[in-house]
Each structure stands twice: as structure tokens, then as C-alpha cells.
XYZ file of C-alpha atoms in Angstrom:
71
model
C 21.208 -38.576 163.410
C 18.805 -36.123 164.738
C 21.413 -33.157 164.601
C 20.159 -30.049 162.763
C 23.801 -28.303 161.449
C 23.789 -24.473 161.684
C 22.647 -22.488 158.560
C 26.618 -21.444 157.505
C 25.188 -19.208 154.185
C 26.352 -16.015 156.339
C 29.214 -17.308 157.683
C 31.639 -15.840 154.853
C 30.097 -12.593 155.313
C 29.892 -12.349 159.259
C 33.334 -13.769 160.324
C 36.844 -12.749 159.292
C 38.940 -14.919 156.590
C 41.682 -15.320 159.490
C 39.131 -16.022 161.971
C 37.230 -18.996 159.894
C 40.633 -20.554 159.201
C 41.564 -20.568 163.000
C 38.123 -21.864 163.813
C 38.335 -24.484 161.196
C 41.922 -25.550 162.722
C 41.378 -25.517 166.163
C 37.981 -24.729 167.391
C 38.811 -24.409 170.859
C 41.443 -21.892 170.674
C 39.865 -19.478 168.321
C 36.738 -19.800 170.541
C 38.652 -19.375 173.694
C 37.720 -22.255 175.628
C 40.480 -24.322 175.792
C 40.619 -24.537 179.348
C 36.993 -25.960 179.214
C 37.766 -29.025 176.862
C 40.215 -31.900 177.045
C 40.629 -35.616 175.807
C 37.918 -36.761 178.092
C 35.932 -34.047 177.490
C 36.121 -32.953 173.988
C 34.459 -29.660 172.382
C 31.509 -30.683 169.956
C 33.449 -29.109 166.770
C 36.333 -31.217 166.587
C 39.291 -29.988 164.583
C 39.402 -30.420 160.878
C 42.096 -33.279 159.838
C 41.739 -32.977 156.258
C 41.198 -34.859 153.579
C 44.227 -36.524 152.861
C 45.882 -33.584 150.639
C 47.292 -30.465 151.746
C 45.331 -28.869 154.893
C 46.081 -25.543 154.598
C 44.782 -25.397 150.909
C 41.741 -27.704 151.925
C 41.113 -24.971 154.678
C 41.548 -22.201 152.232
C 38.635 -23.804 149.653
C 36.411 -24.254 152.629
C 36.575 -20.752 153.368
C 36.828 -19.540 149.568
C 33.129 -21.225 149.496
C 31.849 -20.070 152.609
C 32.851 -16.508 151.024
C 31.234 -17.468 147.729
C 27.974 -18.224 149.252
C 27.566 -15.183 151.522
C 25.039 -12.947 150.619
């Protein structure tokens, strides 16, 4: 699609677990930019809606993975 995703290999080291959880759940709130984005002008990083299971467990698994690959 012509988009190069960011390198997240250091994210688990650089960012606190609570921040990563908040960023995945509600990016605009975690980044404190809610006032700039809305339904007609969405933030480029949308919230994670899950894969159909327990969303909190799925997010915990993502954060655990990010922490496990951190140097």
C-alpha cells in the first residue's frame, strides 16, 4: 500500500506497559490529541477492536510481545 510501518522493536523498552495498553486501546486519548480528531477526521492510528476474543487479553498479549522483542 506504499506505507512503511514503524519499527516497533524498541517499543517495549521505551514505553511503559500502561502507556502501551492505553495507546492500543485509545490512541487519541493516550497521545492527548482527542481535540484534533473526530469521526470526519480520524486519527491515522485507529483503536484496536480485537480479533473476537477477550480484547483485554489480546492487548496484554500484544504488549507482552513488544516487551519480549525489546533489546
